Short mmCIF file of C-alpha atoms and ligand atoms in Angstrom, two decimals:
data_model
loop_
_atom_site.label_atom_id
_atom_site.label_comp_id
_atom_site.label_asym_id
_atom_site.label_seq_id
_atom_site.Cartn_x
_atom_site.Cartn_y
_atom_site.Cartn_z
CA MET A 8 -0.20 0.12 0.08
CA SER A 9 1.55 3.37 -1.10
CA ASN A 10 -1.12 6.07 -0.67
CA LEU A 11 -3.30 6.38 2.69
CA VAL A 12 -5.67 8.88 3.59
CA ILE A 13 -6.52 9.81 7.16
CA VAL A 14 -9.89 11.18 7.98
CA GLY A 15 -11.66 11.94 11.32
CA THR A 16 -14.87 10.12 12.00
CA GLN A 17 -16.71 12.14 14.11
CA TRP A 18 -16.72 15.70 15.26
CA GLY A 19 -12.87 16.56 15.03
CA ASP A 20 -10.43 15.98 17.85
CA GLU A 21 -10.23 12.58 17.57
CA GLY A 22 -6.43 12.25 17.78
CA LYS A 23 -5.27 12.34 14.20
CA GLY A 24 -2.22 14.32 14.54
CA LYS A 25 -0.72 11.20 16.74
CA ILE A 26 -1.70 8.59 14.07
CA VAL A 27 -0.41 10.79 11.27
CA ASP A 28 2.77 11.21 13.19
CA LEU A 29 3.19 7.61 13.87
CA LEU A 30 2.47 6.57 10.35
CA ALA A 31 4.35 9.23 8.67
CA GLU A 32 7.73 7.19 9.78
CA TYR A 33 6.62 5.04 7.09
CA SER A 34 5.76 7.65 4.23
CA ASP A 35 7.89 9.81 1.81
CA LEU A 36 5.33 12.77 2.05
CA VAL A 37 2.63 14.30 4.39
CA VAL A 38 -0.04 16.04 2.48
CA ARG A 39 -2.72 17.86 4.56
CA PHE A 40 -5.65 18.91 2.01
CA GLN A 41 -8.01 20.95 3.98
CA GLY A 42 -8.65 23.58 6.76
CA GLY A 43 -6.48 25.67 8.67
CA ASN A 44 -5.74 26.82 11.83
CA ASN A 45 -8.89 25.77 13.14
CA ALA A 46 -7.58 22.44 13.73
CA GLY A 47 -4.72 21.84 16.34
CA HIS A 48 -2.70 18.48 16.55
CA THR A 49 -1.50 17.59 19.75
CA MET A 50 1.75 15.14 19.63
CA VAL A 51 3.73 13.70 22.22
CA VAL A 52 7.33 12.75 21.40
CA ASP A 53 9.48 11.51 24.22
CA GLY A 54 7.19 12.89 26.37
CA GLU A 55 7.44 16.28 24.94
CA GLN A 56 4.40 17.99 23.65
CA PHE A 57 4.17 19.55 20.47
CA ILE A 58 0.96 21.69 19.01
CA SER A 59 0.71 22.24 15.57
CA HIS A 60 -2.26 24.18 13.61
CA LEU A 61 -1.02 24.18 9.74
CA ILE A 62 1.72 22.32 9.43
CA PRO A 63 1.12 18.69 8.89
CA SER A 64 1.91 16.57 11.88
CA GLY A 65 4.64 14.56 9.64
CA ILE A 66 7.16 17.41 10.10
CA LEU A 67 8.38 15.71 13.52
CA GLN A 68 9.29 12.48 11.66
CA LYS A 69 11.37 14.85 9.46
CA LYS A 70 9.06 14.17 6.33
CA GLN A 71 8.54 16.34 3.59
CA CYS A 72 5.13 17.94 4.32
CA ILE A 73 2.89 19.98 1.96
CA ILE A 74 0.28 22.49 2.66
CA GLY A 75 -2.28 21.51 0.03
CA ASN A 76 -4.34 23.83 -2.49
CA GLY A 77 -7.64 22.96 -0.27
CA MET A 78 -6.47 24.60 2.71
CA VAL A 79 -6.77 28.40 4.12
CA VAL A 80 -3.66 29.60 5.57
CA ASP A 81 -3.19 32.57 8.09
CA PRO A 82 0.60 33.57 7.21
CA GLY A 83 1.27 35.26 10.29
CA VAL A 84 -0.05 31.85 12.15
CA LEU A 85 2.18 29.85 10.04
CA ILE A 86 5.45 31.91 10.33
CA GLU A 87 4.92 31.52 14.19
CA GLU A 88 4.54 27.55 13.84
CA ILE A 89 7.62 27.50 12.01
CA ASP A 90 9.42 29.46 14.20
CA TYR A 91 8.02 27.34 17.16
CA LEU A 92 9.02 24.27 15.71
CA ILE A 93 12.53 25.69 14.72
CA GLY A 94 12.95 26.48 18.47
CA LYS A 95 12.20 23.08 19.45
CA GLY A 96 14.97 21.75 16.99
CA ILE A 97 13.15 20.77 14.53
CA GLN A 98 14.34 21.44 10.84
CA ILE A 99 12.05 23.58 8.53
CA ASP A 100 13.91 24.50 5.19
CA PRO A 101 11.90 25.22 2.09
CA ASP A 102 12.48 21.74 0.77
CA MET A 103 10.91 20.28 4.25
CA LEU A 104 7.81 22.23 4.10
CA LEU A 105 5.93 23.27 0.76
CA ILE A 106 2.90 25.45 0.51
CA SER A 107 0.52 25.18 -2.60
CA GLN A 108 0.43 28.25 -4.74
CA LYS A 109 -3.03 27.45 -4.88
CA ALA A 110 -3.89 27.60 -1.25
CA HIS A 111 -5.98 30.43 -0.14
CA VAL A 112 -4.58 33.29 2.38
CA ILE A 113 -6.50 34.26 5.23
CA MET A 114 -6.51 38.04 5.39
CA PRO A 115 -7.49 40.18 8.60
CA TYR A 116 -10.74 41.01 7.34
CA HIS A 117 -11.65 37.20 7.43
CA LYS A 118 -10.97 36.93 11.01
CA ALA A 119 -12.88 40.08 11.64
CA ILE A 120 -15.97 38.91 9.72
CA ASP A 121 -15.92 35.72 11.78
CA ALA A 122 -15.51 37.11 14.98
CA ALA A 123 -18.40 39.84 14.04
CA ARG A 124 -20.93 37.48 12.85
CA GLU A 125 -20.18 35.03 15.82
CA GLY A 126 -20.50 37.84 18.45
CA CYS A 127 -23.35 40.03 16.96
CA GLY A 128 -26.54 38.20 17.43
CA LYS A 129 -27.83 38.95 13.87
CA SER A 130 -26.32 35.62 12.59
CA ARG A 131 -26.74 32.19 13.53
CA LYS A 132 -23.96 31.17 16.13
CA ILE A 133 -21.79 28.53 14.81
CA GLY A 134 -19.41 28.21 17.78
CA THR A 135 -16.66 28.65 15.05
CA THR A 136 -12.98 28.79 16.35
CA GLY A 137 -12.68 32.71 15.42
CA ARG A 138 -9.85 32.02 13.09
CA GLY A 139 -11.59 33.60 9.79
CA ILE A 140 -11.62 29.98 8.24
CA GLY A 141 -15.48 30.07 6.73
CA PRO A 142 -14.95 33.97 5.40
CA CYS A 143 -11.99 32.85 3.53
CA TYR A 144 -13.45 29.78 1.99
CA GLU A 145 -16.49 32.20 1.12
CA ASP A 146 -14.13 34.69 -0.84
CA LYS A 147 -12.46 31.24 -2.64
CA ALA A 148 -15.81 30.13 -3.76
CA ALA A 149 -16.79 33.82 -4.70
CA ARG A 150 -13.80 33.92 -6.70
CA ARG A 151 -12.35 36.99 -5.11
CA GLY A 152 -9.94 35.05 -2.67
CA ILE A 153 -6.02 35.81 -2.33
CA ARG A 154 -4.30 32.85 -2.78
CA PHE A 155 -0.28 32.33 -2.21
CA ILE A 156 0.37 32.53 -5.95
CA ASP A 157 -1.63 36.01 -5.79
CA LEU A 158 0.47 36.97 -2.55
CA LEU A 159 3.60 36.77 -4.57
CA ASP A 160 2.21 38.77 -7.29
CA GLU A 161 2.91 42.02 -8.53
CA ASP A 162 -1.02 42.99 -8.68
CA PHE A 163 -1.34 42.14 -5.16
CA GLU A 164 -1.65 45.47 -3.43
CA LYS A 165 -4.32 46.37 -6.32
CA ASN A 166 -6.26 42.92 -5.65
CA VAL A 167 -6.38 43.42 -1.86
CA ARG A 168 -7.49 47.22 -2.24
CA GLY A 169 -10.36 46.24 -4.24
CA VAL A 170 -11.57 43.30 -1.92
CA ALA A 171 -10.69 45.17 1.28
CA GLU A 172 -13.34 48.05 0.28
CA GLU A 173 -16.11 45.85 0.15
CA LYS A 174 -15.09 44.09 3.22
CA ASN A 175 -14.75 47.30 4.97
CA PHE A 176 -17.94 48.64 3.89
CA TYR A 177 -19.65 45.22 5.20
CA LEU A 178 -17.85 45.75 8.64
CA THR A 179 -18.64 49.47 9.36
CA SER A 180 -21.99 49.62 7.85
CA PHE A 181 -23.74 46.22 9.11
CA HIS A 182 -21.56 45.45 11.90
CA GLY A 183 -20.84 49.03 13.14
CA LEU A 184 -17.22 47.87 13.52
CA ASP A 185 -13.76 49.93 12.79
CA PRO A 186 -12.50 49.41 9.33
CA ILE A 187 -9.50 47.30 8.47
CA ASP A 188 -6.12 49.43 7.92
CA VAL A 189 -5.69 48.66 4.49
CA ASP A 190 -1.94 50.41 4.64
CA GLN A 191 -1.09 48.20 7.87
CA LEU A 192 -2.37 45.17 6.09
CA LEU A 193 -0.16 45.65 3.27
CA ARG A 194 2.89 46.10 5.47
CA ASP A 195 2.48 42.91 7.13
CA TYR A 196 1.41 40.91 4.55
CA GLU A 197 4.88 42.29 2.48
CA GLY A 198 6.70 40.83 5.44
CA TYR A 199 5.22 37.57 5.14
CA ARG A 200 5.36 37.50 1.55
CA LYS A 201 9.25 37.73 2.14
CA ARG A 202 9.34 35.25 4.57
CA LEU A 203 7.31 32.42 2.88
CA ALA A 204 8.00 32.99 -0.84
CA PRO A 205 10.76 30.31 -0.53
CA TYR A 206 7.93 27.63 0.52
CA VAL A 207 5.48 28.23 -2.36
CA SER A 208 5.49 25.74 -5.40
CA ASP A 209 3.05 24.16 -7.52
CA ILE A 210 2.71 20.90 -5.46
CA SER A 211 0.34 18.82 -7.67
CA VAL A 212 3.33 18.43 -9.78
CA LEU A 213 5.55 17.27 -6.85
CA ILE A 214 2.82 14.83 -5.94
CA ASP A 215 2.57 13.55 -9.10
CA LYS A 216 6.07 12.97 -9.34
CA ALA A 217 6.20 11.16 -6.02
CA VAL A 218 3.48 9.08 -6.91
CA ARG A 219 5.10 7.75 -10.24
CA LYS A 220 8.14 7.24 -8.09
CA GLY A 221 6.18 4.73 -5.83
CA ASN A 222 6.82 6.80 -2.75
CA ARG A 223 4.33 6.31 0.08
CA ILE A 224 2.01 9.37 0.66
CA LEU A 225 0.11 10.31 3.63
CA PHE A 226 -2.82 12.50 3.42
CA GLU A 227 -3.85 14.21 6.34
CA GLY A 228 -7.35 15.36 7.17
CA ALA A 229 -8.40 17.80 9.64
CA GLN A 230 -11.50 18.13 11.33
CA GLY A 231 -14.08 15.11 11.22
CA THR A 232 -16.67 13.71 8.88
CA HIS A 233 -19.71 15.01 10.80
CA LEU A 234 -18.06 19.06 10.15
CA ASP A 235 -17.97 18.31 6.35
CA ILE A 236 -19.76 21.27 4.77
CA ASP A 237 -21.65 18.85 2.39
CA HIS A 238 -22.26 15.67 4.67
CA GLY A 239 -21.88 17.04 7.99
CA THR A 240 -24.55 18.48 10.69
CA TYR A 241 -25.09 21.79 8.34
CA PRO A 242 -25.04 24.62 9.27
CA TYR A 243 -22.72 23.56 12.48
CA VAL A 244 -19.91 22.58 10.62
CA THR A 245 -16.90 23.81 9.25
CA SER A 246 -16.29 25.19 5.36
CA SER A 247 -14.43 22.76 3.90
CA SER A 248 -14.95 19.12 2.79
CA THR A 249 -13.47 17.01 5.44
CA ILE A 250 -13.97 13.40 4.16
CA SER A 251 -11.48 11.15 2.21
CA GLY A 252 -12.85 12.41 -1.35
CA ASN A 253 -11.51 15.71 -0.53
CA ALA A 254 -7.95 14.14 -0.55
CA CYS A 255 -7.92 14.34 -4.12
CA CYS A 256 -9.36 17.74 -4.49
CA GLY A 257 -7.53 19.45 -2.06
CA SER A 258 -4.04 18.04 -3.15
CA GLY A 259 -4.23 17.61 -6.75
CA ILE A 260 -4.37 14.11 -7.45
CA GLY A 261 -6.89 11.71 -8.86
CA PRO A 262 -9.01 9.24 -6.99
CA LYS A 263 -7.32 6.06 -8.79
CA ARG A 264 -4.44 7.01 -6.52
CA MET A 265 -5.55 6.45 -3.26
CA ASP A 266 -5.16 2.88 -1.66
CA SER A 267 -6.48 2.92 1.71
CA ILE A 268 -8.49 5.06 3.94
CA ILE A 269 -8.30 4.96 7.88
CA GLY A 270 -10.89 6.72 9.94
CA ILE A 271 -9.88 7.79 13.34
CA VAL A 272 -12.47 7.02 15.83
CA LYS A 273 -12.22 8.33 19.52
CA ALA A 274 -13.39 5.56 21.77
CA TYR A 275 -16.17 7.77 23.15
CA THR A 276 -17.42 11.26 21.17
CA THR A 277 -16.61 14.75 21.76
CA ARG A 278 -17.67 17.72 20.03
CA VAL A 279 -16.66 21.54 20.09
CA GLY A 280 -19.18 24.48 19.29
CA GLU A 281 -22.88 24.28 18.78
CA GLY A 282 -24.95 21.78 17.30
CA PRO A 283 -26.88 18.54 18.33
CA PHE A 284 -25.04 15.57 19.75
CA PRO A 285 -27.63 12.58 20.35
CA THR A 286 -25.10 10.54 22.88
CA GLU A 287 -24.14 13.54 24.58
CA LEU A 288 -23.55 12.95 28.56
CA PHE A 289 -24.54 15.73 31.05
CA ASP A 290 -23.40 13.67 34.27
CA ALA A 291 -20.58 12.50 36.33
CA THR A 292 -19.31 10.23 33.43
CA GLY A 293 -19.56 13.13 31.04
CA ASP A 294 -17.21 15.15 33.63
CA PHE A 295 -14.91 12.06 34.14
CA LEU A 296 -14.45 11.38 30.36
CA GLN A 297 -13.70 15.18 29.95
CA GLN A 298 -11.06 15.55 32.66
CA LYS A 299 -9.25 12.22 32.15
CA GLY A 300 -9.46 12.72 28.51
CA ALA A 301 -8.24 16.42 28.95
CA GLU A 302 -11.02 17.30 26.65
CA PHE A 303 -10.07 20.91 25.82
CA GLY A 304 -9.84 22.16 22.58
CA ALA A 305 -6.09 22.28 21.52
CA THR A 306 -6.98 25.62 19.22
CA THR A 307 -9.43 27.76 21.36
CA GLY A 308 -9.01 26.00 24.89
CA ARG A 309 -12.67 25.26 25.16
CA LYS A 310 -14.03 22.36 27.03
CA ARG A 311 -15.24 19.92 24.64
CA ARG A 312 -18.74 18.26 24.96
CA CYS A 313 -18.21 14.39 25.85
CA GLY A 314 -20.64 11.32 25.24
CA TRP A 315 -20.52 7.78 24.43
CA ILE A 316 -19.66 6.12 21.15
CA ASP A 317 -22.31 6.65 18.50
CA MET A 318 -22.02 3.87 15.90
CA VAL A 319 -24.65 5.52 13.66
CA MET A 320 -22.14 8.09 13.19
CA ILE A 321 -19.57 5.69 12.45
CA ARG A 322 -21.29 3.54 10.11
CA ASN A 323 -21.80 7.09 8.24
CA ALA A 324 -18.67 7.90 8.32
CA VAL A 325 -17.65 4.46 7.03
CA MET A 326 -20.01 5.03 4.18
CA LEU A 327 -18.94 8.55 3.44
CA ASN A 328 -15.12 7.93 3.39
CA SER A 329 -15.00 4.41 2.29
CA LEU A 330 -12.99 3.46 5.06
CA THR A 331 -10.66 0.36 4.85
CA GLY A 332 -9.79 0.49 8.42
CA LEU A 333 -10.41 2.10 11.93
CA ALA A 334 -7.71 3.48 14.13
CA LEU A 335 -9.21 3.83 17.79
CA THR A 336 -7.86 6.39 19.90
CA LYS A 337 -7.92 7.30 23.61
CA LEU A 338 -9.27 3.92 24.59
CA ASP A 339 -7.19 4.03 28.00
CA VAL A 340 -9.71 7.13 28.93
CA LEU A 341 -12.51 4.54 29.65
CA GLY A 342 -10.91 2.79 31.83
CA GLY A 343 -12.64 2.95 35.28
CA VAL A 344 -15.98 3.28 33.61
CA GLU A 345 -18.10 0.70 35.14
CA GLU A 346 -20.48 0.09 32.31
CA ILE A 347 -19.94 1.59 28.70
CA ASN A 348 -22.69 2.48 26.59
CA ILE A 349 -22.56 1.89 22.48
CA CYS A 350 -25.41 3.66 20.56
CA THR A 351 -26.43 1.24 18.08
CA SER A 352 -29.40 3.31 16.55
CA TYR A 353 -31.83 5.99 17.32
CA MET A 354 -35.43 6.03 18.25
CA TYR A 355 -37.16 9.11 16.51
CA ARG A 356 -40.80 9.75 17.53
CA ASN A 357 -41.03 5.77 18.38
CA GLN A 358 -39.29 4.79 14.92
CA ARG A 359 -36.19 3.14 15.15
CA ILE A 360 -33.36 4.63 12.70
CA ASP A 361 -30.28 3.26 11.77
CA HIS A 362 -28.93 5.82 9.54
CA PHE A 363 -27.56 9.27 10.27
CA PRO A 364 -30.49 11.96 9.53
CA VAL A 365 -29.94 14.80 7.42
CA SER A 366 -32.50 17.12 9.21
CA LEU A 367 -31.08 18.61 12.58
CA LYS A 368 -34.44 18.68 13.57
CA VAL A 369 -34.70 14.89 13.69
CA LEU A 370 -31.33 14.62 14.86
CA GLY A 371 -32.30 16.75 17.55
CA GLU A 372 -35.11 15.05 18.89
CA CYS A 373 -33.37 11.53 18.17
CA GLU A 374 -32.81 9.59 21.20
CA PRO A 375 -29.86 6.97 21.42
CA VAL A 376 -30.58 3.29 21.69
CA PHE A 377 -27.62 1.96 23.74
CA GLU A 378 -26.43 -1.43 24.06
CA THR A 379 -24.48 -1.67 27.64
CA VAL A 380 -21.09 -3.67 27.98
CA PRO A 381 -19.42 -4.05 31.10
CA GLY A 382 -15.95 -1.86 31.36
CA TRP A 383 -12.83 -2.27 32.71
CA LYS A 384 -10.55 -1.15 35.84
CA GLU A 385 -7.35 -1.68 34.54
CA ASP A 386 -5.06 1.01 33.30
CA ILE A 387 -4.22 -0.44 29.59
CA SER A 388 -1.78 2.32 28.62
CA SER A 389 1.31 0.08 28.84
CA VAL A 390 -0.42 -2.73 26.97
CA ARG A 391 1.24 -3.25 23.61
CA SER A 392 -0.45 -6.30 22.26
CA ALA A 393 -4.44 -6.87 21.82
CA ASP A 394 -4.11 -10.20 23.52
CA ASP A 395 -2.86 -8.54 26.88
CA LEU A 396 -5.95 -6.07 26.79
CA PRO A 397 -8.59 -7.14 29.52
CA GLU A 398 -11.49 -9.01 28.27
CA ASN A 399 -14.02 -6.39 28.49
CA THR A 400 -11.83 -4.25 26.29
CA ARG A 401 -11.48 -6.83 23.73
CA ASN A 402 -15.36 -7.17 23.76
CA TYR A 403 -15.33 -3.44 23.29
CA LEU A 404 -13.30 -3.60 20.48
CA GLN A 405 -15.05 -6.82 18.83
CA ARG A 406 -18.45 -4.90 18.92
CA ILE A 407 -17.33 -1.89 17.57
CA GLN A 408 -15.57 -4.12 14.35
CA GLU A 409 -19.02 -5.57 14.13
CA LEU A 410 -21.43 -2.52 14.41
CA SER A 411 -19.11 -0.60 11.99
CA GLU A 412 -18.37 -3.80 9.56
CA THR A 413 -14.59 -2.60 9.51
CA PRO A 414 -11.58 -3.95 10.99
CA ILE A 415 -9.61 -1.88 13.73
CA ASP A 416 -6.26 -1.49 12.36
CA LEU A 417 -4.72 0.86 15.25
CA ILE A 418 -5.33 1.30 18.64
CA SER A 419 -4.32 3.99 20.74
CA VAL A 420 -3.78 3.46 24.67
CA GLY A 421 -1.95 6.76 25.26
CA PRO A 422 -0.53 10.14 23.74
CA GLY A 423 2.90 8.69 22.97
CA ARG A 424 3.75 7.38 19.87
CA ASN A 425 4.70 4.09 21.32
CA GLU A 426 1.56 3.83 23.39
CA THR A 427 -0.10 2.28 20.72
CA ILE A 428 -1.18 -1.43 19.32
CA ILE A 429 -0.68 -1.98 15.77
CA LEU A 430 -3.25 -4.89 14.69
CA ASN A 431 -2.89 -4.40 10.48
CA HIS A 432 -0.26 -1.70 9.49
CA PRO A 433 -1.67 0.23 6.66
CA PHE A 434 1.86 0.76 5.14
CA LYS A 435 2.96 -2.78 5.38
P1 IMP B 527 -14.78 27.02 12.11
O1 IMP B 527 -13.99 25.92 11.20
O2 IMP B 527 -13.83 27.93 12.75
O3 IMP B 527 -15.27 27.77 10.86
O4 IMP B 527 -15.85 26.28 13.06
C1 IMP B 527 -16.83 25.75 12.83
C2 IMP B 527 -17.04 24.52 13.80
O5 IMP B 527 -16.18 23.30 13.37
C3 IMP B 527 -17.19 25.01 15.11
O6 IMP B 527 -18.15 24.10 15.64
C4 IMP B 527 -15.70 24.40 15.48
O7 IMP B 527 -16.01 24.21 16.95
C5 IMP B 527 -15.51 23.15 14.88
N1 IMP B 527 -14.24 22.87 14.44
C6 IMP B 527 -13.26 23.57 13.50
N2 IMP B 527 -12.18 23.01 13.68
C7 IMP B 527 -12.11 21.92 14.46
C8 IMP B 527 -11.25 21.00 15.03
O8 IMP B 527 -10.14 21.03 14.81
N3 IMP B 527 -11.66 20.03 15.80
C9 IMP B 527 -12.84 20.11 16.29
N4 IMP B 527 -13.99 21.12 15.93
C10 IMP B 527 -13.61 22.06 15.17
#
């Protein structure tokens, strides 16, 4: 197997960063294909914690990393991240990190509009990360976005002044806010341009060459399937396509090139921001998972809402992504929970439903149907073979495989690279 896509199956924060970091060791190239610094990957290597928002997690394995055309990038944040990683002794030369010429640039007016909409009470509050992600993707679709190729172009100032005029009208007239200082913006972005220019290139050509050479490529998704702009819990979603199909569009490669697709499943469910969540827990078990799992957003620090695993969602993710395998993360966090609930279907007005509903009104009224299985007390974080897991843990894994009709390839029992049980190596 040479080309592998990794996506989240729930509402993000499934622990993709750790799995990408782990599998990057066996790949030649890591490509991130969507999202921006709304994502936050936490990785622990030799006891040291690293957080990245934009740079693919593969950088810690010293692999060539690509910021794909499907991403939206805040250049100031990217430079901070480069400096942060360099400060930690990680080499980030322009041949290690490449930015697609077609990736879109987040501008100050995107962030101002994101914050204004979330705070004004006039629009529906989505609970965004406030990083300007949605407004930047809006401009991309409206064909007035600024791409990295445009940031480097001599017409940059003219283009920005044209767009900024309209944005400032909206910010001042509709929201009653101060306008963006365009001269300051241009000075800041001139600095970003100089610093980032060496990293910008036509990545589709590079990826194509790598494919032809038979290199192994890992395509890294951000957020999760149910935050997908088309297939997620719209409108409480992010503004990009988070599913495996977008690994192609967001990097410039055709679907025939993909070999396997792994969906990351947290052993329970979490969500940040607004929107329905059928298996959400409002009791001591929810607090236990939140605290033991350190369920705080890596980007905004917000407390994550916690609940039981929802196999209706996971089956939906298997379908939407054509998952060939699952990676189950944070299994150790469930240790100490006496009885574990697995949501197998929903009840909606006395009717059982097995599929994930499109209507949020329906989803909001769905009651989870649970199958209760016994938990385990043991600390499993030092277990390295599935056979050494407690019987109840193995039974839990078995039910997840049966209900999803998908094999579990990897199990994560702690944040460290080595705290992993590999059942079926996707690159071997
Ligand atoms: P945005 O992506 O900042 O526009 O936020 C839209 C929704 O997606 C909000 O509910 C966010 O909390 C959620 N979201 C965005 N990125 C992530 C992520 O990386 N993990 C979990 N939730 C996210």
